[in-house]
mmCIF file of C-alpha atoms in Angstrom:
data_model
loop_
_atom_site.group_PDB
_atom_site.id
_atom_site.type_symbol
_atom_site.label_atom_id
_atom_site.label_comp_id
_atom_site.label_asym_id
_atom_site.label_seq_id
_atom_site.Cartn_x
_atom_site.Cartn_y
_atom_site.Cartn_z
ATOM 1 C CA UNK A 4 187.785 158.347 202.705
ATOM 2 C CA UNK A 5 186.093 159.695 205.679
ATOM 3 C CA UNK A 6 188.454 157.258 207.947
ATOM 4 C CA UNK A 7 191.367 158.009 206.506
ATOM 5 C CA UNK A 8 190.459 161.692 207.482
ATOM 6 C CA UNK A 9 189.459 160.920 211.015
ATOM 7 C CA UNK A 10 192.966 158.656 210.835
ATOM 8 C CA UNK A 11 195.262 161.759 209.743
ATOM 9 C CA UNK A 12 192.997 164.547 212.325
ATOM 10 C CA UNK A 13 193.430 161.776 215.318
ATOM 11 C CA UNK A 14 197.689 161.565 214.411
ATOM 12 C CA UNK A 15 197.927 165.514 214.489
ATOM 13 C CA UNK A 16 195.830 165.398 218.113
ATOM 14 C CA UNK A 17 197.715 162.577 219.099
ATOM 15 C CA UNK A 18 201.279 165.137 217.800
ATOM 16 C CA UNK A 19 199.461 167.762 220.261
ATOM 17 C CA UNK A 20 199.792 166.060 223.622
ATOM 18 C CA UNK A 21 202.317 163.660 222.975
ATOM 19 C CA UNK A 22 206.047 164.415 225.637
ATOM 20 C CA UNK A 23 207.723 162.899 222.857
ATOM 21 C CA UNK A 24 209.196 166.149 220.510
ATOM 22 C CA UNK A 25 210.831 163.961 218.225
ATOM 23 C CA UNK A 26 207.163 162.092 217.066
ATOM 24 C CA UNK A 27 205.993 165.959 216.377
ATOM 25 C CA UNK A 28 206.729 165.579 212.552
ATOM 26 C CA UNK A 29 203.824 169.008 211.915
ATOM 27 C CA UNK A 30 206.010 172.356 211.699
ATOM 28 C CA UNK A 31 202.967 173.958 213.062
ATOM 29 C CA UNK A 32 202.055 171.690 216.304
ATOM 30 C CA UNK A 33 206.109 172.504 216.868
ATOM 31 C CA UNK A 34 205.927 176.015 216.837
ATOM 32 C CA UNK A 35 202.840 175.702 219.042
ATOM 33 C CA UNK A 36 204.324 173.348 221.669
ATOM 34 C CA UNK A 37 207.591 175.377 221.810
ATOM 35 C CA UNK A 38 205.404 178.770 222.388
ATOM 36 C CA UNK A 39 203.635 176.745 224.868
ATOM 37 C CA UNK A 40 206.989 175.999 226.321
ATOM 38 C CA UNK A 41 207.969 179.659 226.726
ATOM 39 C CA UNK A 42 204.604 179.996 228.660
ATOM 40 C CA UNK A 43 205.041 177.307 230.950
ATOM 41 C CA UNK A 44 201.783 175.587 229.191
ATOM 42 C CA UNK A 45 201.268 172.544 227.875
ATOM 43 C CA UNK A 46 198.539 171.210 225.923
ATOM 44 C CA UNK A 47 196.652 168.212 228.022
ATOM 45 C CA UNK A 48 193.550 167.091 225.816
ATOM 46 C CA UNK A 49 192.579 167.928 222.216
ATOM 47 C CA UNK A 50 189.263 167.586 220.647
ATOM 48 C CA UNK A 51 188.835 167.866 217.126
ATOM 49 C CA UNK A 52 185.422 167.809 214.778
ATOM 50 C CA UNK A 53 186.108 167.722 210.932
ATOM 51 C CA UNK A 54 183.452 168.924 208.305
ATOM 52 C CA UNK A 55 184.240 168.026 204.260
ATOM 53 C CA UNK A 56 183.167 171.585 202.942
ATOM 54 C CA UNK A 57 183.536 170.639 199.018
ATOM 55 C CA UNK A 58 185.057 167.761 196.754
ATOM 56 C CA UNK A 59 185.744 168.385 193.007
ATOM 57 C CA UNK A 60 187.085 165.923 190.489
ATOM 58 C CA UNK A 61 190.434 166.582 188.287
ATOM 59 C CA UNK A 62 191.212 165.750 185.196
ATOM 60 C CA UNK A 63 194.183 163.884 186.146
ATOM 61 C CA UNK A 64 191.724 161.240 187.884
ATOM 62 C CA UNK A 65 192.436 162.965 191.614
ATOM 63 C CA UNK A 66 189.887 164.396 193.855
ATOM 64 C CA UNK A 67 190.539 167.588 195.570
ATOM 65 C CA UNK A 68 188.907 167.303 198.942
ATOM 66 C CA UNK A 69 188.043 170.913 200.854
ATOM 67 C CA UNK A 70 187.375 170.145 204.541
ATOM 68 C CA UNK A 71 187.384 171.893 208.144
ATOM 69 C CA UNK A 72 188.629 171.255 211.193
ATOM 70 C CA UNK A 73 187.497 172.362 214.777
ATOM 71 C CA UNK A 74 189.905 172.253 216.871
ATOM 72 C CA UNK A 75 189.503 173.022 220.533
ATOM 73 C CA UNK A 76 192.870 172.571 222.900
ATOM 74 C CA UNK A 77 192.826 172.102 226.937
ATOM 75 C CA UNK A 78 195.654 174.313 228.264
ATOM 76 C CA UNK A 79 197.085 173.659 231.366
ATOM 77 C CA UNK A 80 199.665 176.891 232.687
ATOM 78 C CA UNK A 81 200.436 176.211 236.339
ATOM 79 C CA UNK A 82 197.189 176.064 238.673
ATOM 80 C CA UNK A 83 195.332 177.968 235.420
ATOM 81 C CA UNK A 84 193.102 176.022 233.297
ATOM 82 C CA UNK A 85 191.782 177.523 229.794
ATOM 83 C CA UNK A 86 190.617 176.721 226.233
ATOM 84 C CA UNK A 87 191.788 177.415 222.992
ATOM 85 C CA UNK A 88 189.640 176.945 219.748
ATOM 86 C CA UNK A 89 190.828 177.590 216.012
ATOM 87 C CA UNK A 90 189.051 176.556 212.511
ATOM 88 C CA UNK A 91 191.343 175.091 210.190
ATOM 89 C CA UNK A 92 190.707 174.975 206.595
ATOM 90 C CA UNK A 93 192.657 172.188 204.863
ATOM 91 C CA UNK A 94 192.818 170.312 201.626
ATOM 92 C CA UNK A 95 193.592 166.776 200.444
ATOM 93 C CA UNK A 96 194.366 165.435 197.401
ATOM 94 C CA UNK A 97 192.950 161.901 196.921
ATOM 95 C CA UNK A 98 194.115 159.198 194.053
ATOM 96 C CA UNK A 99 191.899 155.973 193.551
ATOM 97 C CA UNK A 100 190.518 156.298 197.173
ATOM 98 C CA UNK A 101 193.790 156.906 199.476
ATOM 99 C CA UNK A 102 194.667 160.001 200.419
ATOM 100 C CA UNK A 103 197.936 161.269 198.941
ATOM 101 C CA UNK A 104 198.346 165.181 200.061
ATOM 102 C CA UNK A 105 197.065 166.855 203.437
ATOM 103 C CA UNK A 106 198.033 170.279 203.477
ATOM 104 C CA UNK A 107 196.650 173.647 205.353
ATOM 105 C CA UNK A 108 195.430 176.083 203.432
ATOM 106 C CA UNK A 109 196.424 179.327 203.873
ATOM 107 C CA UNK A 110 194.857 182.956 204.318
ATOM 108 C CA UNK A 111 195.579 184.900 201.511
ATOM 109 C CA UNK A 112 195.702 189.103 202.100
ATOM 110 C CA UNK A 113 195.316 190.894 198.370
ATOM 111 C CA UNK A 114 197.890 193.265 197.918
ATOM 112 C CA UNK A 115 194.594 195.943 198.066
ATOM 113 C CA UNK A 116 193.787 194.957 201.315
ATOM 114 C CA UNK A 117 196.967 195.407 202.294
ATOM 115 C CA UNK A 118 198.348 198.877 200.701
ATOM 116 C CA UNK A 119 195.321 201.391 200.899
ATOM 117 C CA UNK A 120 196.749 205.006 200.643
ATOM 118 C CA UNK A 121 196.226 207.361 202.938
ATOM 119 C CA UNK A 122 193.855 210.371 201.537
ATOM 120 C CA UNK A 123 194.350 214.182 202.511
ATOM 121 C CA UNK A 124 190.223 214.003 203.931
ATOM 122 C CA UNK A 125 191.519 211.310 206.946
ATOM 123 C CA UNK A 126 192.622 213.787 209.157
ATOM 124 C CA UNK A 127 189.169 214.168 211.498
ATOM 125 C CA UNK A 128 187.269 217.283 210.432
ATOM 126 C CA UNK A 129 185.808 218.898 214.078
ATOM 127 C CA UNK A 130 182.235 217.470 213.992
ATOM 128 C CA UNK A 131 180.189 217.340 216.378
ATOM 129 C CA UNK A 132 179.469 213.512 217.584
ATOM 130 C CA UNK A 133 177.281 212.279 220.416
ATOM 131 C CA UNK A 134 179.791 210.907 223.696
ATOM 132 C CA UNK A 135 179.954 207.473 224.380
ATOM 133 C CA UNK A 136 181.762 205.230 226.798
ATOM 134 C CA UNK A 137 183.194 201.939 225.481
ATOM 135 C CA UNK A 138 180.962 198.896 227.264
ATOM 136 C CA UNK A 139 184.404 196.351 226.674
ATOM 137 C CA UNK A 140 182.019 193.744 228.139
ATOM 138 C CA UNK A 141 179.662 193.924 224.852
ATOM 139 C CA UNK A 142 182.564 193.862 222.706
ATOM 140 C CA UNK A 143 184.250 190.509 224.304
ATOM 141 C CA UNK A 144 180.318 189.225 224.087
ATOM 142 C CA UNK A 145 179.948 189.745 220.117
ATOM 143 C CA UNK A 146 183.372 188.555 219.977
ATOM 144 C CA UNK A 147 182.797 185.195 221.773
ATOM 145 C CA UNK A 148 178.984 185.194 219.875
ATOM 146 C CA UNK A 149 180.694 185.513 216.486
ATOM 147 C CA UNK A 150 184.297 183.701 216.656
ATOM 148 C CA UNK A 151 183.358 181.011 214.174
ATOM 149 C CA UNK A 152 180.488 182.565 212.736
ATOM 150 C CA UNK A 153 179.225 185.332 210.391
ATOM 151 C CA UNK A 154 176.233 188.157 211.504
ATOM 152 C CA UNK A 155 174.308 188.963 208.616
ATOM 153 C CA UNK A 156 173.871 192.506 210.177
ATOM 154 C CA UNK A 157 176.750 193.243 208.650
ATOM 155 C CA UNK A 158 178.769 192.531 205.023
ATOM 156 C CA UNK A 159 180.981 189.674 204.970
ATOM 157 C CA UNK A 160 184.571 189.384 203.592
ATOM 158 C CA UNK A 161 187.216 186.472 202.584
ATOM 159 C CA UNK A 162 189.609 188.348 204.432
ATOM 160 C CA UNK A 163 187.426 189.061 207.376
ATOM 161 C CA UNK A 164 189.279 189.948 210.440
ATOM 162 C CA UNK A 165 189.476 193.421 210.213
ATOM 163 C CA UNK A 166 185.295 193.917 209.465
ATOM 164 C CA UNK A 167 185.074 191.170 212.433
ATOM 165 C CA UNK A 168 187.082 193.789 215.225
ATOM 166 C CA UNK A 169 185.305 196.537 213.518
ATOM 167 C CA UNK A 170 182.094 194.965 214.621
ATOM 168 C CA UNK A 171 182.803 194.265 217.674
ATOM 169 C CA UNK A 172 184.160 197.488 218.591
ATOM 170 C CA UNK A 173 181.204 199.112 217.319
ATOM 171 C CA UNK A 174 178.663 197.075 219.472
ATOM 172 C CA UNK A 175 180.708 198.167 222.303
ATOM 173 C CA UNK A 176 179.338 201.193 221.729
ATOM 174 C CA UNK A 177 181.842 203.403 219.299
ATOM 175 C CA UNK A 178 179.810 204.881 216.805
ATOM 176 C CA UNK A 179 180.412 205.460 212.883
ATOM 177 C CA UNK A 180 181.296 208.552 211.219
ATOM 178 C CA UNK A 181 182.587 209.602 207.833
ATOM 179 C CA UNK A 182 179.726 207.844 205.573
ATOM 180 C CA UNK A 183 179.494 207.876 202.938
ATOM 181 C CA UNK A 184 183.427 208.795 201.564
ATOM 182 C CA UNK A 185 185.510 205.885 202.237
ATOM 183 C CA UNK A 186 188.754 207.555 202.699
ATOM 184 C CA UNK A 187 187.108 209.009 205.821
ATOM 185 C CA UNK A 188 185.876 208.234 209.844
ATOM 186 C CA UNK A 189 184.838 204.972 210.106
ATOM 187 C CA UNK A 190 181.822 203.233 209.031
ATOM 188 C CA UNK A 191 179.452 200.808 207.496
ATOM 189 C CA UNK A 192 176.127 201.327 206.011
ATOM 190 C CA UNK A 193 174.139 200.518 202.995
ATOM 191 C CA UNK A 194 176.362 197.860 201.650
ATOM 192 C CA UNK A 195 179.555 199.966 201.808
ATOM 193 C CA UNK A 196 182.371 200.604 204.495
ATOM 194 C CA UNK A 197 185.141 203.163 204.511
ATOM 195 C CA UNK A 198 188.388 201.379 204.289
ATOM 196 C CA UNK A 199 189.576 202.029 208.088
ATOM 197 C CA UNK A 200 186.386 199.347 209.143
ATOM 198 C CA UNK A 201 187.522 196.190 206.703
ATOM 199 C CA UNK A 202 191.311 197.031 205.659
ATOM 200 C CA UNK A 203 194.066 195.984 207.995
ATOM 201 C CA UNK A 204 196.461 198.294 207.093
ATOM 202 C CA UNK A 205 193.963 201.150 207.493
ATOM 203 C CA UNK A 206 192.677 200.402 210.563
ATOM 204 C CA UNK A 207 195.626 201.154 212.943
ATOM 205 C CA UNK A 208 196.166 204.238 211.579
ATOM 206 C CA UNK A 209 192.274 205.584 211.662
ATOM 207 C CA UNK A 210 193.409 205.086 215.645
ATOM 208 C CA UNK A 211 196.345 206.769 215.478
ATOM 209 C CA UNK A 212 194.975 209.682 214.187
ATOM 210 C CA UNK A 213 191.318 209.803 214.966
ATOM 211 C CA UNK A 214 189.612 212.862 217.438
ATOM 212 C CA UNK A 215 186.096 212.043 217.185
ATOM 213 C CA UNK A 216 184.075 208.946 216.969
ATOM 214 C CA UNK A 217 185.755 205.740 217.995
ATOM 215 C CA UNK A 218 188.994 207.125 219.217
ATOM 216 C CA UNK A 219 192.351 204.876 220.632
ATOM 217 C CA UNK A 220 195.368 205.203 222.462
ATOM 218 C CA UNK A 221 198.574 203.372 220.999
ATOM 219 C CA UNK A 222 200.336 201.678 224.444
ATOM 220 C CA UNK A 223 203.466 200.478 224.134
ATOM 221 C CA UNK A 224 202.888 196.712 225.135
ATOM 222 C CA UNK A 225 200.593 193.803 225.446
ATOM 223 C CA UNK A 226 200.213 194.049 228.966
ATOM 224 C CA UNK A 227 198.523 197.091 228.596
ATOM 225 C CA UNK A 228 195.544 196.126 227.422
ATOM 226 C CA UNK A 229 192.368 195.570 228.618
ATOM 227 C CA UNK A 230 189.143 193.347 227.638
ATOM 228 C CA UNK A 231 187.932 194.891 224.311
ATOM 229 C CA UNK A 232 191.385 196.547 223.073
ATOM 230 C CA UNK A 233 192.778 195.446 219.492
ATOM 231 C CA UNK A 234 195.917 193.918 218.019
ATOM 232 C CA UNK A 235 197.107 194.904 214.868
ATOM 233 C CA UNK A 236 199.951 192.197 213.223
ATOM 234 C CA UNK A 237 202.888 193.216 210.284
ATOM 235 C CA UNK A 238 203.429 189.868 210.040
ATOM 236 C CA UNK A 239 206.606 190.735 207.649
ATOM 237 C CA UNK A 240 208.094 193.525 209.176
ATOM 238 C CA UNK A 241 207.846 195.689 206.085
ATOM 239 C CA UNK A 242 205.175 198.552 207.631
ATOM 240 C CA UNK A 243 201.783 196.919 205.738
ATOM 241 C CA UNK A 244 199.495 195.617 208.535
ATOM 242 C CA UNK A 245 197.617 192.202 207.128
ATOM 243 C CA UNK A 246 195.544 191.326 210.399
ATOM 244 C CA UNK A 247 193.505 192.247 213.502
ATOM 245 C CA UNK A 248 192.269 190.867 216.439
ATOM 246 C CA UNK A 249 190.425 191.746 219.724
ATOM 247 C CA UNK A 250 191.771 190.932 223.323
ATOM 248 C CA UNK A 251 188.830 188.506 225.156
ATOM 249 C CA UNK A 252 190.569 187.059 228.159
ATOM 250 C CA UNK A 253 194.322 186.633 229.671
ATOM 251 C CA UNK A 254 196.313 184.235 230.386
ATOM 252 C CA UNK A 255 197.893 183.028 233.587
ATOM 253 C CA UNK A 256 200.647 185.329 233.101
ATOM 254 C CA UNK A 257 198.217 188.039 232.339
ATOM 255 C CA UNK A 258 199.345 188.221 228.985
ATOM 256 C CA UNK A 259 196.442 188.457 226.512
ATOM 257 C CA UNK A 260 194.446 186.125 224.481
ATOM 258 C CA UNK A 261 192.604 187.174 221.386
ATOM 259 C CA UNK A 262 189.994 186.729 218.946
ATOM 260 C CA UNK A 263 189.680 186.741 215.209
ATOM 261 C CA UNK A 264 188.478 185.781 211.524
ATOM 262 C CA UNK A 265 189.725 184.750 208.633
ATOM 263 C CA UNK A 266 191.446 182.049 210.340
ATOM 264 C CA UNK A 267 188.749 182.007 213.000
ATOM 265 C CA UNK A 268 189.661 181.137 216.381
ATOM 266 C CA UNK A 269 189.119 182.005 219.839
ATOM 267 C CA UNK A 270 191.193 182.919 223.382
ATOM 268 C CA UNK A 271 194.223 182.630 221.190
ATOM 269 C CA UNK A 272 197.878 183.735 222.821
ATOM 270 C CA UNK A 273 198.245 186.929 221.604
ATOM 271 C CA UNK A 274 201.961 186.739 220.180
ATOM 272 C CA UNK A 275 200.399 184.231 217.031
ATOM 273 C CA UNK A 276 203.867 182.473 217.041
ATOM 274 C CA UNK A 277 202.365 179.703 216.149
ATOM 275 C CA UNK A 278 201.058 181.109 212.891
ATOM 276 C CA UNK A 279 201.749 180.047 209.585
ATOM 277 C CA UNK A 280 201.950 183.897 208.807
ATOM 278 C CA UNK A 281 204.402 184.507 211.344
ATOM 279 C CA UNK A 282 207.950 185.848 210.399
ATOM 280 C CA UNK A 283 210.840 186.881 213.009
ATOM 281 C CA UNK A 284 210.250 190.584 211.577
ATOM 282 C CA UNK A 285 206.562 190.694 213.272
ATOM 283 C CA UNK A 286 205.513 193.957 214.372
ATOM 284 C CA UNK A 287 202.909 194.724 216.700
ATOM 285 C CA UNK A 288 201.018 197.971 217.478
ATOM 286 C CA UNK A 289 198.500 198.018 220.434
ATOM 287 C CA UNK A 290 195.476 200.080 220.554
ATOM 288 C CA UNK A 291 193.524 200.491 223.912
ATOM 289 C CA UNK A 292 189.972 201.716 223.098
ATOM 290 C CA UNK A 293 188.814 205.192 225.013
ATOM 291 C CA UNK A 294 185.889 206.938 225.941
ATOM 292 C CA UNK A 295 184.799 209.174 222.958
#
């Protein structure tokens, strides 16, 4: 069983790099070659490192097999050389030893996570908070520490990417505030967090409307941020946020690439065309972090 896995993660690789776009059979490797396109990259070398992360039996005599991949791609964009890394989680189905069914599985985002109202209190009350100036080198350094990994300094989610940015932010240096109502500042402490640190939808609009503590400016493109700024992704179109990630490094192009959880991966164009999430109707808001 193992062999047929290495067998099936070796043909998707082998999909990756090959200059034949009629062998690329995976929807995803085709969206991420043709983004690569529009980039003038191209994927030269792929390695991969699987991981089988549960098996349970069925009653219909299958196995479900849970397993991980790490994927880490060489990216070649004129003289520029850089690396990409994602985790995918996957599952096959297996029947009397052969695999039958390879599929991706994907991030789910609970309707809760996704529609948090806003409450009268969010509006910043005129406290007083100590100054501090954003160190965006810290931030990019938790952010590279913890790409495919989990601090226990702080709680963890299954929908993690907005408590992963959150962190990161904050060890660059922007401090909490609101604790302990959750419909307020920004915050986590004693094994609770207001929802602007862990919910996607809240997060952008903390920044759009917070005075004191960890305070943003909304720019009106990608190129506009810096090392340490955020992304925030309506991957429908319909006006409920469902991810966020943190700008590490750019591109040849100086466009930027990103981290994130959930679907943890690393240096990551920021656009996410290439996503399984991603609709025609994605919307994008930019935050670039400021001096509080």
């Amino acid at each position: 069983m193992k062999q047929q896995l290495m067998e099936l993660i070796e043909k998707r690789i082998q999909q990756c790099v090959t200059k034949d776009r009629e062998a690329v059979v995976d929807e995803k490797l085709e969206r991420k070659r043709n983004s690569m396109h529009k980039r003038k990259a191209e994927i030269v070398h792929v390695k991969a490192k699987g991981k089988i992360e549960d098996m349970e039996k069925k009653a219909d005599e299958t196995e479900e097999l849970v397993y991980s991949v790490h994927l880490q791609y060489f990216i070649k964009q004129g003289e520029f050389f850089l690396i990409e890394e994602e985790v995918e989680n996957r599952k096959a189905v297996v029947y009397k030893g052969v695999i039958i069914e390879d599929t991706e599985v994907l991030p789910a985002y609970p309707e809760d996570y996704r529609e948090v109202p806003l409450a009268e209190e969010w509006r910043e009350t005129k406290e007083r908070e100590s100054r501090y100036k954003y160190d965006r080198l810290k931030a990019v350094q938790y952010a590279e520490k913890w790409w495919n990994s989990y601090n226990p300094k702080y709680h963890q989610f299954e929908v993690d990417c907005t408590n992963y940015i959150s962190q990161c932010v904050h060890e660059g240096g922007a401090p909490m505030r609101g604790y302990p109502n959750r419909n307020k500042g920004w915050w986590m402490q004693n094994n609770n967090w207001s929802y602007s640190w862990a919910v996607a939808n809240a997060f952008p609009r903390y920044l759009e409307t917070s005075t004191a503590g960890l305070r943003a400016k909304r720019v009106d493109s990608a190129m506009e941020l810096k090392l340490g700024d955020v992304i925030c992704y309506d991957f429908e179109g319909d006006g409920k946020y469902n991810h966020t990630t943190i700008v590490t490094g750019k591109d040849a192009n100086g466009e930027p690439l990103v981290n994130a959880h959930t679907y943890n991966s690393r240096m990551r164009y920021w656009k996410y065309e290439d996503s399984t999430a991603y609709t025609p109707n994605i919307k994008y808001k930019f935050f670039t972090i400021i001096d509080g």
